[in-house]
XYZ file of C-alpha atoms in Angstrom:
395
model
C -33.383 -8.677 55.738
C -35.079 -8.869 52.504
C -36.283 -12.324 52.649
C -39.845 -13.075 54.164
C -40.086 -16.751 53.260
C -40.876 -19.031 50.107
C -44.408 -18.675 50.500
C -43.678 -14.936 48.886
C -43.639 -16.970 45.782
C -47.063 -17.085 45.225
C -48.793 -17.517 41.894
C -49.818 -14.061 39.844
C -53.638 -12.691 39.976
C -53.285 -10.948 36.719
C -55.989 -8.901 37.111
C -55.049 -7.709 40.678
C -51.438 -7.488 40.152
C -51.264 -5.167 37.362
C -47.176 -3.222 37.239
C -46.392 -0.389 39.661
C -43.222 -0.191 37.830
C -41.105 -1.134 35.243
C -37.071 -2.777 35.501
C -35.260 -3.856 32.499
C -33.227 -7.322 32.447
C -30.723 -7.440 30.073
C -30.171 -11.471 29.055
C -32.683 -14.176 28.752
C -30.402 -16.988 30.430
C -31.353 -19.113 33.316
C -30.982 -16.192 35.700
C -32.816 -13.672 33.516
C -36.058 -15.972 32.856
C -35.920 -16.609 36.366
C -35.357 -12.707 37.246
C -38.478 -12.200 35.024
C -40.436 -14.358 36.494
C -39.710 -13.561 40.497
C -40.308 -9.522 39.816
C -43.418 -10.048 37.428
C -44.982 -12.505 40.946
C -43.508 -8.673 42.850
C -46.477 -6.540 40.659
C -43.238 -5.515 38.726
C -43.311 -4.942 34.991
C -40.353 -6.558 33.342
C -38.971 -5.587 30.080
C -36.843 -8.857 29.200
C -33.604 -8.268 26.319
C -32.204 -10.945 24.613
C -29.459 -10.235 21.665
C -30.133 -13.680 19.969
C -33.005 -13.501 17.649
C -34.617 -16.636 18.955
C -33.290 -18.881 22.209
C -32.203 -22.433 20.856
C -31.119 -25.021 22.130
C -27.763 -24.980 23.960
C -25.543 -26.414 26.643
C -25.845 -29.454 28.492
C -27.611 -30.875 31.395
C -27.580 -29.285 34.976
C -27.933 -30.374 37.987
C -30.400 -28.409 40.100
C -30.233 -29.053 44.234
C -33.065 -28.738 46.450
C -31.478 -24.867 47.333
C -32.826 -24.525 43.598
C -35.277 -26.202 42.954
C -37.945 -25.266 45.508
C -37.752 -21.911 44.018
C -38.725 -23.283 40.826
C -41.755 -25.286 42.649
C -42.957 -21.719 44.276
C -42.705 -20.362 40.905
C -45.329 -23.267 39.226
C -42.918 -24.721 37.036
C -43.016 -28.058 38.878
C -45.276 -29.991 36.353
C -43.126 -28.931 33.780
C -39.819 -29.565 34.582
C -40.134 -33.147 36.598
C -41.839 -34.226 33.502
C -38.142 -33.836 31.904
C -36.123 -34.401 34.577
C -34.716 -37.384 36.064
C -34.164 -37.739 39.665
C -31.146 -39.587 40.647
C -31.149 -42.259 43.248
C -27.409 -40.955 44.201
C -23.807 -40.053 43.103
C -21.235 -43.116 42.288
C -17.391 -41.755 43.174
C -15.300 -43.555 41.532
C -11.583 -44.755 41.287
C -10.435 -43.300 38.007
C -7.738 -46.087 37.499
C -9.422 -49.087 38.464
C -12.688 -48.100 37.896
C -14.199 -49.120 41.240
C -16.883 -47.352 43.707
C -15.197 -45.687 46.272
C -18.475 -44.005 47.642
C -22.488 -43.767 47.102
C -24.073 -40.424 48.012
C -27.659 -40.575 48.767
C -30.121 -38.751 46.404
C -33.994 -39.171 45.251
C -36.135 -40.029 48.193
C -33.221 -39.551 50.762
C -32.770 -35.998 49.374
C -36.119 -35.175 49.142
C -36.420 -36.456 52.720
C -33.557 -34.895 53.853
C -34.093 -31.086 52.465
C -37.762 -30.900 51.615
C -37.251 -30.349 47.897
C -36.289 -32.933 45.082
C -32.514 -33.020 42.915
C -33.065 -32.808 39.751
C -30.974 -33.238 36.611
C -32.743 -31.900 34.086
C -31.586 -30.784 30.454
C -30.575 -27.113 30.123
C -32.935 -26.425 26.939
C -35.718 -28.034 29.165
C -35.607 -25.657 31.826
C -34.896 -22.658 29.375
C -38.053 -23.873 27.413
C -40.338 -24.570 31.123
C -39.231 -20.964 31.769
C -39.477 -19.450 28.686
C -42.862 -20.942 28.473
C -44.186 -19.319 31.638
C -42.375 -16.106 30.426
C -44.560 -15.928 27.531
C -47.541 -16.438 29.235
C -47.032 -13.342 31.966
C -49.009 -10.440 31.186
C -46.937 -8.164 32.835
C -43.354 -9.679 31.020
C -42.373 -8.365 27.618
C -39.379 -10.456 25.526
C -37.841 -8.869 23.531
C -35.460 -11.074 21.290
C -33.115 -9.849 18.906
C -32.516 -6.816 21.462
C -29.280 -5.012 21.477
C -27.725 -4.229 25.020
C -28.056 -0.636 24.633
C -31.601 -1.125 24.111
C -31.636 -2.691 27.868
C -30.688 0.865 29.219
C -33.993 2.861 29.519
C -33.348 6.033 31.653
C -35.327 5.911 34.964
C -35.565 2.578 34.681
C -33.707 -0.393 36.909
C -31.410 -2.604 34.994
C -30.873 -5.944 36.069
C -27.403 -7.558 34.258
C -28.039 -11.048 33.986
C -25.949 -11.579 30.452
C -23.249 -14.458 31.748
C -19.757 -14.598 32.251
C -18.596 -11.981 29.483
C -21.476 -9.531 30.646
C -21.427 -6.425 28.821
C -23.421 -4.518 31.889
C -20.719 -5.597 34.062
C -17.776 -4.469 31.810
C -19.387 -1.402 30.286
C -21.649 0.124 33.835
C -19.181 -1.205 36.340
C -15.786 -1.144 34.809
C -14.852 -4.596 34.661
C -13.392 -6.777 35.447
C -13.282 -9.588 32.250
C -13.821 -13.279 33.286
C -10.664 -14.727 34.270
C -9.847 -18.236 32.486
C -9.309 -21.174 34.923
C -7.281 -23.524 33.154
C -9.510 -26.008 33.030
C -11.225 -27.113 29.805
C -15.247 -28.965 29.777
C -16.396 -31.539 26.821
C -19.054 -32.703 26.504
C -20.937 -35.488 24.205
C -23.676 -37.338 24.823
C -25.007 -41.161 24.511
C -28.248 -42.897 24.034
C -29.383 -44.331 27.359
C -29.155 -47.616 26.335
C -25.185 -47.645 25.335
C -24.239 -47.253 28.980
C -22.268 -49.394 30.174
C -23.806 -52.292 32.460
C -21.944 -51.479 35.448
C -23.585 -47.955 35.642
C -26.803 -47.221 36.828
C -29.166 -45.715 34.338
C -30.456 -43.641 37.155
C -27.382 -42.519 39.113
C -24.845 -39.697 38.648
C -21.484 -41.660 37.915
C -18.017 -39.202 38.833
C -14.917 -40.580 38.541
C -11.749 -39.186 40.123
C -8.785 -38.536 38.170
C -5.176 -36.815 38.355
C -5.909 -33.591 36.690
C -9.388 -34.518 35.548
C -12.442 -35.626 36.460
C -15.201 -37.114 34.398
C -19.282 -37.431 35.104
C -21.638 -39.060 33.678
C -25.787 -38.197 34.195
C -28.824 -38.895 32.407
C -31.052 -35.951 30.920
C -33.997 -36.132 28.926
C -36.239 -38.563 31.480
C -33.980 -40.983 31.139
C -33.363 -41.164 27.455
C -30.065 -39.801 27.095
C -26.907 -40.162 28.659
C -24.766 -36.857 29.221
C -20.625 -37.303 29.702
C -19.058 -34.647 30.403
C -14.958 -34.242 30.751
C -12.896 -31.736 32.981
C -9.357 -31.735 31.735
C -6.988 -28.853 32.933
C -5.290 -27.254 30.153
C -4.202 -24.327 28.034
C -7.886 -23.788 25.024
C -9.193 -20.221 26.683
C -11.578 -19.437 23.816
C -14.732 -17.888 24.562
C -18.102 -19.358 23.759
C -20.102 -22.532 25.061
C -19.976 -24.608 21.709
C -16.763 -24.952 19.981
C -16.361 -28.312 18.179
C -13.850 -30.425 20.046
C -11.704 -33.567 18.403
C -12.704 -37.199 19.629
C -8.483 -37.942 19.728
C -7.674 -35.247 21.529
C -9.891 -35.568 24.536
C -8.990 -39.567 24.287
C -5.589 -38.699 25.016
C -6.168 -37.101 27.826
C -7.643 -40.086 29.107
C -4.065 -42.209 29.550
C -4.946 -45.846 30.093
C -2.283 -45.953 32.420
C -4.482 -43.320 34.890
C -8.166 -44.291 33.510
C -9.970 -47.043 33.552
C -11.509 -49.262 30.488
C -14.841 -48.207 31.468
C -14.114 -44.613 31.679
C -12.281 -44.892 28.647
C -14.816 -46.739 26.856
C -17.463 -44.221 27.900
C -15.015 -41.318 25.966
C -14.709 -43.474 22.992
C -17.968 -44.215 22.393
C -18.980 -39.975 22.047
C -19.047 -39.526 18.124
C -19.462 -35.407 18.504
C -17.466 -33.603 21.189
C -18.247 -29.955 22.277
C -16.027 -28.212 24.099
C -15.542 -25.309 26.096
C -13.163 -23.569 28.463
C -14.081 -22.527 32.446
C -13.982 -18.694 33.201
C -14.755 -17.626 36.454
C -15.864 -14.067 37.625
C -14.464 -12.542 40.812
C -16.287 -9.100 40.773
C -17.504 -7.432 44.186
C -19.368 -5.113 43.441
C -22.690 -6.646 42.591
C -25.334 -3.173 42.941
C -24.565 0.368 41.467
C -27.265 3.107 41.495
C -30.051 1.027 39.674
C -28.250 -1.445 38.142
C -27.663 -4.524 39.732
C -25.527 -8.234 38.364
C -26.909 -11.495 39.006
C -25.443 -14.847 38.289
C -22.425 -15.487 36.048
C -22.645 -11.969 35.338
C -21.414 -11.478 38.540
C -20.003 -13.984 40.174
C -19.277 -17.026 37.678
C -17.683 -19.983 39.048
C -16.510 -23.481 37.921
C -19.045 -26.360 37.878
C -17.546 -28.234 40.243
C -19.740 -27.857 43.024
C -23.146 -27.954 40.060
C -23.812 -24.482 41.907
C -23.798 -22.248 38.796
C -27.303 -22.057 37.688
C -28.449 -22.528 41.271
C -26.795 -19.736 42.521
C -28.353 -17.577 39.694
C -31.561 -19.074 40.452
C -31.259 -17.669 44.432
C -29.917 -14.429 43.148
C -33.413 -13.608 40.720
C -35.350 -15.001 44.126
C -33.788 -12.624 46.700
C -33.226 -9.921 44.227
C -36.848 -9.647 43.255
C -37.916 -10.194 47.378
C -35.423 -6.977 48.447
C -36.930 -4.930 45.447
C -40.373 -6.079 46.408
C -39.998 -4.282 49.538
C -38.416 -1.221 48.468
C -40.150 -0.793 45.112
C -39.432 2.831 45.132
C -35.706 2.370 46.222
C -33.889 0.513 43.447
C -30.489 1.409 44.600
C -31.572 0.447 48.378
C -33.185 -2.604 47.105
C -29.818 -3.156 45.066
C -27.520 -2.821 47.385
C -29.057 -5.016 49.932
C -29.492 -7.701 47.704
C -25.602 -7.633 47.217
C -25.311 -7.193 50.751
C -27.395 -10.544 51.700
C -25.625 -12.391 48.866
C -21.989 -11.921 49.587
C -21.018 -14.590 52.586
C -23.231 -17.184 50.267
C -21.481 -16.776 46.924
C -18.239 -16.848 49.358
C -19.607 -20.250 50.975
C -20.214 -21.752 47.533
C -17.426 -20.320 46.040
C -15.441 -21.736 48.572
C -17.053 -25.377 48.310
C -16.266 -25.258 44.442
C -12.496 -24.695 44.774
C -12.030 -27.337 47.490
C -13.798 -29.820 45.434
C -11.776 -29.129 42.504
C -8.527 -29.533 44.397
C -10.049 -32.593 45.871
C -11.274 -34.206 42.992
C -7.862 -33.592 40.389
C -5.486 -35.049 43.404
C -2.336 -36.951 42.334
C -1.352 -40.007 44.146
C -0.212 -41.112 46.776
C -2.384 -38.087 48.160
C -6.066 -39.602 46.284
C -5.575 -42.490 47.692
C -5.778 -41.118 51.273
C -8.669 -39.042 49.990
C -10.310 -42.228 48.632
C -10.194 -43.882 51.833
C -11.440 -41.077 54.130
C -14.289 -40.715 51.713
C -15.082 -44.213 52.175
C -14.852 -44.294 55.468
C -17.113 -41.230 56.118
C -20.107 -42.447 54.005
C -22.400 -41.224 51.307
C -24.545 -40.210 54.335
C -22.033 -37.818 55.687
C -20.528 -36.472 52.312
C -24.173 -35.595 51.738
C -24.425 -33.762 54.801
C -21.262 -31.838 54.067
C -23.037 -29.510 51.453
C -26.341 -28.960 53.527
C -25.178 -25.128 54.387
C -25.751 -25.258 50.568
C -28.787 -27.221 49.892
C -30.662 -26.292 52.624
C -31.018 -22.936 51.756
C -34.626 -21.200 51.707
C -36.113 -17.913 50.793
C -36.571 -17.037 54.723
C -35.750 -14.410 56.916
């Protein structure tokens, strides 16, 4: 096995940790600052390609479990980050129609307790500007923005594909396949932090329930901001993160006969809507030769377990530890990093689908599924997903 423990993550010597060699990423994402930064701490040289001419802000906040963020920590982007990011005291499931708590999950302290590494919720364009920030500053990273994806293919040179859910390494150097649309559609708006309603803690993830929707509500920006985000399932499959979306139509999606006036009053009170609609990846072959697909890129999934970016996050971390070892082996390296990652993605993937079913039941069936979650416990719920959050960087 690859992995030889988090303490691998150490900071760089620059002067002692000059390149042996050089790998390409193609895509300048969460998973390809993060790939960056892992194989620059390996004494690799990385040769970063972005095709936007500058990275601006985009997308909304993510949440970032412990599995995640102590990989960020052993990286040295702790200071940064927290200073951003609000840790939430716990998750609030709620009854969609009336409104009410059905269950508290644990976070902040407990979680940080419980898995040895904080949950964070944390602003996407803060963590791409913590990472990009530490990017810049590696001697042995180059950026290059504005970089075409034929200019990530250098011949003798390992390509990593980390260029999202319509990745152009995966469809062009592996033959496909496209992303596959869900049916389900995400908006997103967000609020000042202090036009939240009272009955919702400032610092607590709210998710309410819903036949054929759910809808959460988190803040981002330490605390300033509210973000509300909508899953409706639907028919919209246009590609792209930030298509405008009307205020009426995502309203009526929201039936006062299945939502609550809270809920409802949470929708109406979002002046812009962006909107855009859930593709999932489900591509096995991860390694070819020396090229090699890390998060959405190859394996994209729906946010319904907040795995996406964290999953990309593990990938740059074991990715970069396999190649460490084998330096002179890229397809070796390659191919055990898919090898190591395969049950995971399946465990995660896995999680994601059953909370989706779970969380868009009809009734009667919810309210059986209400009352077992209540009668399990935040405390339990919580300890349903450590297989996922306890993860580590260990052999």
């Amino acid at each position: 096995m690859c992995a030889k423990g988090q303490g691998s993550l150490t900071p760089a010597t620059t002067a002692q940790t000059r390149a042996r060699r050089a790998v390409a990423v193609a895509g300048a994402g969460i998973g390809g600052l993060t790939a960056a930064l892992t194989l620059a701490e390996k004494r690799f040289h990385v040769v970063l390609h972005e095709k936007a001419e500058a990275l601006e802000e985009a997308g909304a906040g993510i949440q970032l479990s412990p599995n995640a963020t102590r990989i960020l920590i052993g990286l040295g982007l702790e200071q940064e980050v927290a200073a951003r990011a609000v840790t939430p005291d716990g998750i609030s499931i709620r009854n969609a129609r009336s409104g009410r708590e059905i269950v508290r999950i644990p976070l902040g302290a407990f979680a940080q307790a419980h898995y040895g590494a904080p949950y964070w919720i944390v602003h996407r364009a803060d963590l791409q500007a913590a990472l990009l920030a530490h990017v810049r500053a590696h001697p042995d990273i180059d950026l290059r923005l504005g970089s075409a994806y034929s200019d990530s293919i250098h011949p003798g040179m390992p390509l990593i594909g980390a260029d999202g859910v319509w990745s152009r390494v995966r469809q062009q150097l592996f033959g496909g396949p496209p992303a596959t649309f869900s049916g389900h559609v995400a908006w997103r708006g967000t609020l000042d932090a202090a036009a939240l309603p009272r009955d919702i803690a400032p610092g607590s993830i709210a998710l309410w329930l819903g036949q054929a929707a759910h809808l959460v509500v988190y803040p981002v920006r330490s605390g300033t901001l509210v973000n509300v985000v909508a899953i409706v399932e639907g028919q919209w499959e246009q590609q792209g993160w930030n298509a405008p979306g009307e205020a009426a139509e995502i309203a009526a999606a929201f039936d006062p006969r299945r939502w609550s006036g809270a809920a409802r009053d949470l929708i109406g009170a979002i002046e812009t809507w962006r909107k855009w609609a859930l593709f999932s990846v489900s591509h096995t072959q991860w390694a070819r030769g020396d090229v090699a697909l890390i998060g959405d890129a190859a394996h994209a999934m729906l946010p319904f377990a907040a795995q996406g970016a964290a999953m990309a996050i593990e990938d740059a971390a074991v990715l970069a530890d396999c190649l460490g070892q084998s330096p002179d082996d890229a397809s070796g390296a390659f191919q055990r990093y898919a090898l190591l990652r395969r049950s995971r993605i399946a465990l995660v993937k896995r999680t994601t689908w059953q909370s989706g079913l779970i969380y868009h039941l009809p009734p009667p069936v919810s309210l059986a599924r209400n009352l077992v979650m209540t009668l399990l416990g935040g405390e339990r719920l919580l300890a349903q997903r450590d297989a996922i959050y306890r993860w580590r960087l260990t052999p």
